Amino acid sequence: MPQTKILLDEADIPTHWYNVVADMPNPPAPVLGPDGKPIGPEALAPIFPMSLIEQEVSAERWIAIPEAVREAYRLYRPSPMFRAHRLEAALGTPARIYYKYEGVSPAGSHKVNTSIPQAYYNKEAGIKRIATETGAGQWGSSMALAGQMFGLEVRVYMVKISYQQKPYRRSMMTTWGAEVFASPSRETQAGRAALDADPDNQGSLGLAISEAVEEAASRPDTNYALGSVLNHVLLHQTVIGLEAKKQFEKVGDYPDMIFAPCGGGSNFGGVAFPFLADKAAGKQVRLVAVEPTSCPTLTRGHYAYDFGDTAKLTPLMKMYTLGHDFMPPGIHAGGLRYHGDSTLVSQLYHEKLLEAVAVPQLATFQAGVLFARTEGIIPAPESNHGIAACIDEALRCKASGEKKTLFFNLSGHGHFDMGAYDRYFAGELEDYAYPEEAINAALERLPKVA
Amino acid sequence: MPQTKILLDEADIPTHWYNVVADMPNPPAPVLGPDGKPIGPEALAPIFPMSLIEQEVSAERWIAIPEAVREAYRLYRPSPMFRAHRLEAALGTPARIYYKYEGVSPAGSHKVNTSIPQAYYNKEAGIKRIATETGAGQWGSSMALAGQMFGLEVRVYMVKISYQQKPYRRSMMTTWGAEVFASPSRETQAGRAALDADPDNQGSLGLAISEAVEEAASRPDTNYALGSVLNHVLLHQTVIGLEAKKQFEKVGDYPDMIFAPCGGGSNFGGVAFPFLADKAAGKQVRLVAVEPTSCPTLTRGHYAYDFGDTAKLTPLMKMYTLGHDFMPPGIHAGGLRYHGDSTLVSQLYHEKLLEAVAVPQLATFQAGVLFARTEGIIPAPESNHGIAACIDEALRCKASGEKKTLFFNLSGHGHFDMGAYDRYFAGELEDYAYPEEAINAALERLPKVA
């Protein structure tokens, strides 16, 4: 039997991140200010270090990874790739299925790939602390770990309902030395205003962003950090795809199709972009972003300028969006409940270099349980989306007899999401296809940009 | 900087388990029946397959690992060894610290190393299902995973208080297809009798064992499985130490001292025994079992014949024991709350080939938090015991200037134990040194064996 795990040496940790902008057919659409005019990088200086702002607007193909970041990556990188022999056998498919496993990071997901360089560059810039927000806790715990590694204080505004319902993600952040506040909190004006209006406010990601940004903007020693959507975040995540290419070389195979969940786009971009470079060079590879039917940004949204947050604090970005005030239902893949998407993913999807598919919630858990029972690892609900789409394709291969090579990124484990599995087994989860009228109404509210 | 991770290829997964009996100065003390006379292997046949019984009594130095077991091990083995650069720097020690990480197994601990072969041999023997017990859930989830891999039904009697307090370990078992019952249950006579006497009975490990053994003994298609203590369990765990020796060879180093937590002995025996073979051949290496001061079996108990369980259902084994009805306090390292110990570990400790040390609960959490903040991984409370003893030695090296090579086995992650960390940070945990009189009283109740 061929290898199960495809491992690389520490020397194989990439020395450079890959910047997909260099290979895009058209330059990225500009970011606009509230007046509809393009804004320059300096507008971001109050909350980000200049090194990250430079990465945000760079068109260089390769950007060197600082040695201290590679050193920190060595705690868990290179991440393993697996050949899913047992899953293949259970499906009876002639397809070869591979997955890369980012759950080996100490925080349990791919998010650490960007929290480490973000902590590093902020430390280099003389910043003392980071304010950030977290919904379900994946990003907050990743930032807490990275802050600890580089000696930065980390203050996390955690959406109150998650703060109460996911106490163990909060415990993780505390263990890594971060301070965690239920948002809305009394730490910021935005939080106090929300609590004064409604002491029982359960919080939202938009409000938590407002609190973290307010703190970062009002203190010179403090910056803000974001876990997805932005160009520099996707850039950092390309270590996933770059390693995967070496791992495929090592076993003499190459993927016909790649699947990854897509919320803000950092997981999908991280694994797909380095293969998109091959595609630009003429290679055949299909790159499939997988989203929930309850928040079908790419498959049902509009490609338009919109705000990144509910409170309209961010600049306007051109992206696939369901409208900045679109409120998806409370599905368990919290990381995929974003109304918009990365501008890079959006533009490349618009130009038909990427594909997208939406899968309903029950099918994702069904796929995750089959995966857990064959491959052993219990995946995060977000990761189940990529698995579900890959299994669908593997079953099509079974019907057609095609021996395709399929690859998905297993972005994290589900150790802090077992309550979602409980609800699935108890029959309490539902599929949720967002009503056409609600999407249309939200899209009506998109800002008008000339 | 030298390597952080020391990885092996799948071809390096051991082909044979190492049986320490072959290198013991004296043969193991016999197991006795209730009449005080030695019992033969056939006494175990109603609940274990003959292949495991043969391993239990074997004196062969090397026992071949079946190919199907090695194949299953490939999901997570070889496990990585790490050089703890960041921990060393934080301590300012000249010692070199290494750890092997067994938390990479899908169930999150070393227990899978034996649940896989136990499932395999039972399947080979035509058994359809396994009944077992679990306290905190580490063993139950490992057995659930292995049962799924080999097509066995698994029924887990989980101590009721854990069933209620650790619902996510239960969810894991369900995800891997096992049936989980709060013990005492209405599934067995032992459970029904306990519930009839007290409907609010919160259960105990002893009672859960009684339920599982009763089910296994009363159904020909069902066997019983145990996660520690027995010789064949420690045998299976030697994959840890055997791999570690190859990993030390790879970096040209060798441990002066090895630390591992010791409850029933499978983690400690698994990592230590293969090095004990070197010691028998004249090599200098100190092997230190680490136990909690609240359950100081090796450091305070007697070396005597005693029952393995509270209910006196098991044969009599010669071991270090605090008395079969010793009830340790509710510390968070549930896996170390066993009144006795493996007979192999006990005899080797009695013969001074092994050492033991007891550490108080607060020091173990302090060590675990320092480890998490430097090396990233949040350890299980049991694992924190080995870390604490290793850190103590590293600090002695700092004082003396000695450049010792220290090694500990990080037996599992703490993702399902975050509530314990919460209590530690909240100042709610206590040190607990068991009162001398209580230990003496329990020892008074040891069975009298001629």
PDB file of N, CA and C in Angstrom, chain B residues 48-114:
ATOM      1  N   PHE B  48     -11.179 -12.351  27.341  1.00  0.00           N
ATOM      2  CA  PHE B  48     -10.112 -11.888  26.441  1.00  0.00           C
ATOM      3  C   PHE B  48      -9.846 -12.941  25.361  1.00  0.00           C
ATOM      4  N   PRO B  49      -9.439 -12.529  24.168  1.00  0.00           N
ATOM      5  CA  PRO B  49      -9.074 -13.520  23.142  1.00  0.00           C
ATOM      6  C   PRO B  49      -7.733 -14.172  23.507  1.00  0.00           C
ATOM      7  N   MET B  50      -7.529 -15.395  23.043  1.00  0.00           N
ATOM      8  CA  MET B  50      -6.335 -16.163  23.426  1.00  0.00           C
ATOM      9  C   MET B  50      -5.047 -15.455  23.025  1.00  0.00           C
ATOM     10  N   SER B  51      -5.068 -14.736  21.895  1.00  0.00           N
ATOM     11  CA  SER B  51      -3.845 -14.062  21.446  1.00  0.00           C
ATOM     12  C   SER B  51      -3.392 -13.007  22.463  1.00  0.00           C
ATOM     13  N   LEU B  52      -4.335 -12.303  23.061  1.00  0.00           N
ATOM     14  CA  LEU B  52      -3.965 -11.309  24.082  1.00  0.00           C
ATOM     15  C   LEU B  52      -3.552 -11.987  25.387  1.00  0.00           C
ATOM     16  N   ILE B  53      -4.191 -13.103  25.706  1.00  0.00           N
ATOM     17  CA  ILE B  53      -3.811 -13.847  26.921  1.00  0.00           C
ATOM     18  C   ILE B  53      -2.382 -14.366  26.784  1.00  0.00           C
ATOM     19  N   GLU B  54      -2.053 -14.829  25.549  1.00  0.00           N
ATOM     20  CA  GLU B  54      -0.669 -15.288  25.311  1.00  0.00           C
ATOM     21  C   GLU B  54       0.329 -14.152  25.511  1.00  0.00           C
ATOM     22  N   GLN B  55      -0.025 -12.974  25.038  1.00  0.00           N
ATOM     23  CA  GLN B  55       0.866 -11.822  25.241  1.00  0.00           C
ATOM     24  C   GLN B  55       0.970 -11.489  26.726  1.00  0.00           C
ATOM     25  N   GLU B  56      -0.130 -11.653  27.435  1.00  0.00           N
ATOM     26  CA  GLU B  56      -0.158 -11.331  28.864  1.00  0.00           C
ATOM     27  C   GLU B  56       0.860 -12.156  29.649  1.00  0.00           C
ATOM     28  N   VAL B  57       1.088 -13.390  29.209  1.00  0.00           N
ATOM     29  CA  VAL B  57       1.968 -14.281  29.975  1.00  0.00           C
ATOM     30  C   VAL B  57       3.287 -14.586  29.251  1.00  0.00           C
ATOM     31  N   SER B  58       3.506 -13.941  28.116  1.00  0.00           N
ATOM     32  CA  SER B  58       4.695 -14.258  27.311  1.00  0.00           C
ATOM     33  C   SER B  58       5.987 -13.776  27.972  1.00  0.00           C
ATOM     34  N   ALA B  59       7.076 -14.520  27.715  1.00  0.00           N
ATOM     35  CA  ALA B  59       8.400 -14.071  28.151  1.00  0.00           C
ATOM     36  C   ALA B  59       9.298 -13.800  26.946  1.00  0.00           C
ATOM     37  N   GLU B  60       8.719 -13.857  25.721  1.00  0.00           N
ATOM     38  CA  GLU B  60       9.481 -13.552  24.494  1.00  0.00           C
ATOM     39  C   GLU B  60       9.860 -12.078  24.476  1.00  0.00           C
ATOM     40  N   ARG B  61      11.094 -11.774  24.073  1.00  0.00           N
ATOM     41  CA  ARG B  61      11.540 -10.378  24.073  1.00  0.00           C
ATOM     42  C   ARG B  61      10.797  -9.553  23.014  1.00  0.00           C
ATOM     43  N   TRP B  62      10.590 -10.098  21.838  1.00  0.00           N
ATOM     44  CA  TRP B  62       9.967  -9.348  20.737  1.00  0.00           C
ATOM     45  C   TRP B  62       8.707 -10.051  20.270  1.00  0.00           C
ATOM     46  N   ILE B  63       7.620  -9.305  20.128  1.00  0.00           N
ATOM     47  CA  ILE B  63       6.359  -9.878  19.670  1.00  0.00           C
ATOM     48  C   ILE B  63       5.925  -9.107  18.417  1.00  0.00           C
ATOM     49  N   ALA B  64       5.738  -9.853  17.330  1.00  0.00           N
ATOM     50  CA  ALA B  64       5.471  -9.205  16.032  1.00  0.00           C
ATOM     51  C   ALA B  64       4.158  -8.423  16.052  1.00  0.00           C
ATOM     52  N   ILE B  65       4.184  -7.233  15.463  1.00  0.00           N
ATOM     53  CA  ILE B  65       2.973  -6.422  15.333  1.00  0.00           C
ATOM     54  C   ILE B  65       2.290  -6.817  14.022  1.00  0.00           C
ATOM     55  N   PRO B  66       1.036  -7.266  14.082  1.00  0.00           N
ATOM     56  CA  PRO B  66       0.366  -7.673  12.829  1.00  0.00           C
ATOM     57  C   PRO B  66       0.326  -6.520  11.821  1.00  0.00           C
ATOM     58  N   GLU B  67       0.414  -6.873  10.547  1.00  0.00           N
ATOM     59  CA  GLU B  67       0.474  -5.851   9.503  1.00  0.00           C
ATOM     60  C   GLU B  67      -0.755  -4.942   9.544  1.00  0.00           C
ATOM     61  N   ALA B  68      -1.941  -5.495   9.851  1.00  0.00           N
ATOM     62  CA  ALA B  68      -3.162  -4.678   9.897  1.00  0.00           C
ATOM     63  C   ALA B  68      -3.096  -3.640  11.019  1.00  0.00           C
ATOM     64  N   VAL B  69      -2.388  -3.988  12.071  1.00  0.00           N
ATOM     65  CA  VAL B  69      -2.229  -3.043  13.188  1.00  0.00           C
ATOM     66  C   VAL B  69      -1.254  -1.929  12.794  1.00  0.00           C
ATOM     67  N   ARG B  70      -0.142  -2.314  12.159  1.00  0.00           N
ATOM     68  CA  ARG B  70       0.806  -1.284  11.689  1.00  0.00           C
ATOM     69  C   ARG B  70       0.120  -0.360  10.692  1.00  0.00           C
ATOM     70  N   GLU B  71      -0.722  -0.961   9.856  1.00  0.00           N
ATOM     71  CA  GLU B  71      -1.465  -0.184   8.863  1.00  0.00           C
ATOM     72  C   GLU B  71      -2.354   0.859   9.566  1.00  0.00           C
ATOM     73  N   ALA B  72      -3.040   0.435  10.623  1.00  0.00           N
ATOM     74  CA  ALA B  72      -3.900   1.364  11.363  1.00  0.00           C
ATOM     75  C   ALA B  72      -3.061   2.405  12.105  1.00  0.00           C
ATOM     76  N   TYR B  73      -1.922   1.982  12.639  1.00  0.00           N
ATOM     77  CA  TYR B  73      -1.019   2.929  13.317  1.00  0.00           C
ATOM     78  C   TYR B  73      -0.607   4.080  12.380  1.00  0.00           C
ATOM     79  N   ARG B  74      -0.583   3.788  11.070  1.00  0.00           N
ATOM     80  CA  ARG B  74      -0.107   4.797  10.110  1.00  0.00           C
ATOM     81  C   ARG B  74      -0.972   6.049  10.090  1.00  0.00           C
ATOM     82  N   LEU B  75      -2.195   5.965  10.616  1.00  0.00           N
ATOM     83  CA  LEU B  75      -3.026   7.181  10.679  1.00  0.00           C
ATOM     84  C   LEU B  75      -2.347   8.266  11.514  1.00  0.00           C
ATOM     85  N   TYR B  76      -1.540   7.879  12.493  1.00  0.00           N
ATOM     86  CA  TYR B  76      -0.930   8.914  13.345  1.00  0.00           C
ATOM     87  C   TYR B  76       0.501   8.593  13.774  1.00  0.00           C
ATOM     88  N   ARG B  77       0.983   7.400  13.485  1.00  0.00           N
ATOM     89  CA  ARG B  77       2.352   7.039  13.858  1.00  0.00           C
ATOM     90  C   ARG B  77       3.252   7.068  12.627  1.00  0.00           C
ATOM     91  N   PRO B  78       4.554   7.203  12.763  1.00  0.00           N
ATOM     92  CA  PRO B  78       5.267   7.500  14.005  1.00  0.00           C
ATOM     93  C   PRO B  78       4.832   8.857  14.560  1.00  0.00           C
ATOM     94  N   SER B  79       4.779   8.967  15.877  1.00  0.00           N
ATOM     95  CA  SER B  79       4.434  10.259  16.470  1.00  0.00           C
ATOM     96  C   SER B  79       5.691  11.130  16.506  1.00  0.00           C
ATOM     97  N   PRO B  80       5.505  12.451  16.458  1.00  0.00           N
ATOM     98  CA  PRO B  80       6.687  13.322  16.414  1.00  0.00           C
ATOM     99  C   PRO B  80       7.395  13.416  17.764  1.00  0.00           C
ATOM    100  N   MET B  81       8.704  13.649  17.708  1.00  0.00           N
ATOM    101  CA  MET B  81       9.429  14.078  18.905  1.00  0.00           C
ATOM    102  C   MET B  81       9.822  15.536  18.675  1.00  0.00           C
ATOM    103  N   PHE B  82       9.775  16.322  19.732  1.00  0.00           N
ATOM    104  CA  PHE B  82      10.118  17.738  19.631  1.00  0.00           C
ATOM    105  C   PHE B  82      11.310  18.054  20.527  1.00  0.00           C
ATOM    106  N   ARG B  83      12.169  18.934  20.069  1.00  0.00           N
ATOM    107  CA  ARG B  83      13.150  19.564  20.957  1.00  0.00           C
ATOM    108  C   ARG B  83      12.476  20.840  21.470  1.00  0.00           C
ATOM    109  N   ALA B  84      12.394  20.981  22.801  1.00  0.00           N
ATOM    110  CA  ALA B  84      11.637  22.085  23.403  1.00  0.00           C
ATOM    111  C   ALA B  84      12.491  23.346  23.537  1.00  0.00           C
ATOM    112  N   HIS B  85      12.929  23.873  22.390  1.00  0.00           N
ATOM    113  CA  HIS B  85      13.798  25.069  22.393  1.00  0.00           C
ATOM    114  C   HIS B  85      13.212  26.212  23.212  1.00  0.00           C
ATOM    115  N   ARG B  86      11.903  26.466  23.028  1.00  0.00           N
ATOM    116  CA  ARG B  86      11.302  27.637  23.672  1.00  0.00           C
ATOM    117  C   ARG B  86      11.150  27.431  25.177  1.00  0.00           C
ATOM    118  N   LEU B  87      10.866  26.214  25.586  1.00  0.00           N
ATOM    119  CA  LEU B  87      10.788  25.921  27.018  1.00  0.00           C
ATOM    120  C   LEU B  87      12.176  26.049  27.650  1.00  0.00           C
ATOM    121  N   GLU B  88      13.182  25.485  26.977  1.00  0.00           N
ATOM    122  CA  GLU B  88      14.562  25.608  27.489  1.00  0.00           C
ATOM    123  C   GLU B  88      14.935  27.080  27.688  1.00  0.00           C
ATOM    124  N   ALA B  89      14.609  27.911  26.681  1.00  0.00           N
ATOM    125  CA  ALA B  89      14.974  29.332  26.754  1.00  0.00           C
ATOM    126  C   ALA B  89      14.242  30.010  27.908  1.00  0.00           C
ATOM    127  N   ALA B  90      12.958  29.670  28.081  1.00  0.00           N
ATOM    128  CA  ALA B  90      12.181  30.295  29.157  1.00  0.00           C
ATOM    129  C   ALA B  90      12.742  29.912  30.526  1.00  0.00           C
ATOM    130  N   LEU B  91      13.243  28.678  30.635  1.00  0.00           N
ATOM    131  CA  LEU B  91      13.796  28.227  31.917  1.00  0.00           C
ATOM    132  C   LEU B  91      15.230  28.706  32.109  1.00  0.00           C
ATOM    133  N   GLY B  92      15.891  29.049  31.008  1.00  0.00           N
ATOM    134  CA  GLY B  92      17.301  29.417  31.095  1.00  0.00           C
ATOM    135  C   GLY B  92      18.178  28.257  31.540  1.00  0.00           C
ATOM    136  N   THR B  93      17.794  27.066  31.090  1.00  0.00           N
ATOM    137  CA  THR B  93      18.522  25.866  31.533  1.00  0.00           C
ATOM    138  C   THR B  93      19.549  25.433  30.479  1.00  0.00           C
ATOM    139  N   PRO B  94      20.687  24.914  30.919  1.00  0.00           N
ATOM    140  CA  PRO B  94      21.621  24.339  29.941  1.00  0.00           C
ATOM    141  C   PRO B  94      21.195  22.935  29.498  1.00  0.00           C
ATOM    142  N   ALA B  95      20.162  22.385  30.148  1.00  0.00           N
ATOM    143  CA  ALA B  95      19.690  21.036  29.780  1.00  0.00           C
ATOM    144  C   ALA B  95      19.042  21.076  28.407  1.00  0.00           C
ATOM    145  N   ARG B  96      19.144  19.961  27.694  1.00  0.00           N
ATOM    146  CA  ARG B  96      18.403  19.808  26.434  1.00  0.00           C
ATOM    147  C   ARG B  96      17.130  19.038  26.755  1.00  0.00           C
ATOM    148  N   ILE B  97      15.972  19.620  26.392  1.00  0.00           N
ATOM    149  CA  ILE B  97      14.693  18.991  26.722  1.00  0.00           C
ATOM    150  C   ILE B  97      14.018  18.501  25.441  1.00  0.00           C
ATOM    151  N   TYR B  98      13.637  17.246  25.440  1.00  0.00           N
ATOM    152  CA  TYR B  98      12.893  16.656  24.326  1.00  0.00           C
ATOM    153  C   TYR B  98      11.565  16.112  24.848  1.00  0.00           C
ATOM    154  N   TYR B  99      10.555  16.117  23.974  1.00  0.00           N
ATOM    155  CA  TYR B  99       9.339  15.403  24.354  1.00  0.00           C
ATOM    156  C   TYR B  99       8.759  14.704  23.143  1.00  0.00           C
ATOM    157  N   LYS B 100       8.137  13.578  23.391  1.00  0.00           N
ATOM    158  CA  LYS B 100       7.411  12.859  22.341  1.00  0.00           C
ATOM    159  C   LYS B 100       5.955  13.195  22.535  1.00  0.00           C
ATOM    160  N   TYR B 101       5.228  13.404  21.418  1.00  0.00           N
ATOM    161  CA  TYR B 101       3.849  13.883  21.525  1.00  0.00           C
ATOM    162  C   TYR B 101       2.853  12.849  21.025  1.00  0.00           C
ATOM    163  N   GLU B 102       2.159  12.196  21.974  1.00  0.00           N
ATOM    164  CA  GLU B 102       1.166  11.173  21.622  1.00  0.00           C
ATOM    165  C   GLU B 102      -0.233  11.768  21.401  1.00  0.00           C
ATOM    166  N   GLY B 103      -0.374  13.078  21.631  1.00  0.00           N
ATOM    167  CA  GLY B 103      -1.666  13.734  21.394  1.00  0.00           C
ATOM    168  C   GLY B 103      -2.033  13.817  19.923  1.00  0.00           C
ATOM    169  N   VAL B 104      -1.133  13.418  19.023  1.00  0.00           N
ATOM    170  CA  VAL B 104      -1.460  13.428  17.595  1.00  0.00           C
ATOM    171  C   VAL B 104      -2.411  12.293  17.211  1.00  0.00           C
ATOM    172  N   SER B 105      -2.631  11.339  18.102  1.00  0.00           N
ATOM    173  CA  SER B 105      -3.596  10.291  17.756  1.00  0.00           C
ATOM    174  C   SER B 105      -4.982  10.917  17.676  1.00  0.00           C
ATOM    175  N   PRO B 106      -5.863  10.368  16.812  1.00  0.00           N
ATOM    176  CA  PRO B 106      -7.173  11.011  16.642  1.00  0.00           C
ATOM    177  C   PRO B 106      -7.953  11.160  17.945  1.00  0.00           C
ATOM    178  N   ALA B 107      -7.773  10.243  18.896  1.00  0.00           N
ATOM    179  CA  ALA B 107      -8.487  10.373  20.168  1.00  0.00           C
ATOM    180  C   ALA B 107      -7.726  11.270  21.140  1.00  0.00           C
ATOM    181  N   GLY B 108      -6.525  11.679  20.765  1.00  0.00           N
ATOM    182  CA  GLY B 108      -5.812  12.690  21.536  1.00  0.00           C
ATOM    183  C   GLY B 108      -4.890  12.179  22.618  1.00  0.00           C
ATOM    184  N   SER B 109      -4.683  10.865  22.692  1.00  0.00           N
ATOM    185  CA  SER B 109      -3.736  10.346  23.687  1.00  0.00           C
ATOM    186  C   SER B 109      -3.124   9.042  23.206  1.00  0.00           C
ATOM    187  N   HIS B 110      -2.154   8.558  24.021  1.00  0.00           N
ATOM    188  CA  HIS B 110      -1.454   7.310  23.722  1.00  0.00           C
ATOM    189  C   HIS B 110      -2.357   6.081  23.782  1.00  0.00           C
ATOM    190  N   LYS B 111      -3.550   6.198  24.358  1.00  0.00           N
ATOM    191  CA  LYS B 111      -4.404   5.018  24.574  1.00  0.00           C
ATOM    192  C   LYS B 111      -4.718   4.271  23.272  1.00  0.00           C
ATOM    193  N   VAL B 112      -4.692   4.975  22.147  1.00  0.00           N
ATOM    194  CA  VAL B 112      -5.018   4.335  20.866  1.00  0.00           C
ATOM    195  C   VAL B 112      -3.981   3.271  20.488  1.00  0.00           C
ATOM    196  N   ASN B 113      -2.749   3.417  21.015  1.00  0.00           N
ATOM    197  CA  ASN B 113      -1.707   2.419  20.715  1.00  0.00           C
ATOM    198  C   ASN B 113      -2.106   1.015  21.132  1.00  0.00           C
ATOM    199  N   THR B 114      -2.944   0.898  22.137  1.00  0.00           N
ATOM    200  CA  THR B 114      -3.394  -0.442  22.556  1.00  0.00           C
ATOM    201  C   THR B 114      -4.836  -0.723  22.158  1.00  0.00           C
TER     202      THR B 114
END
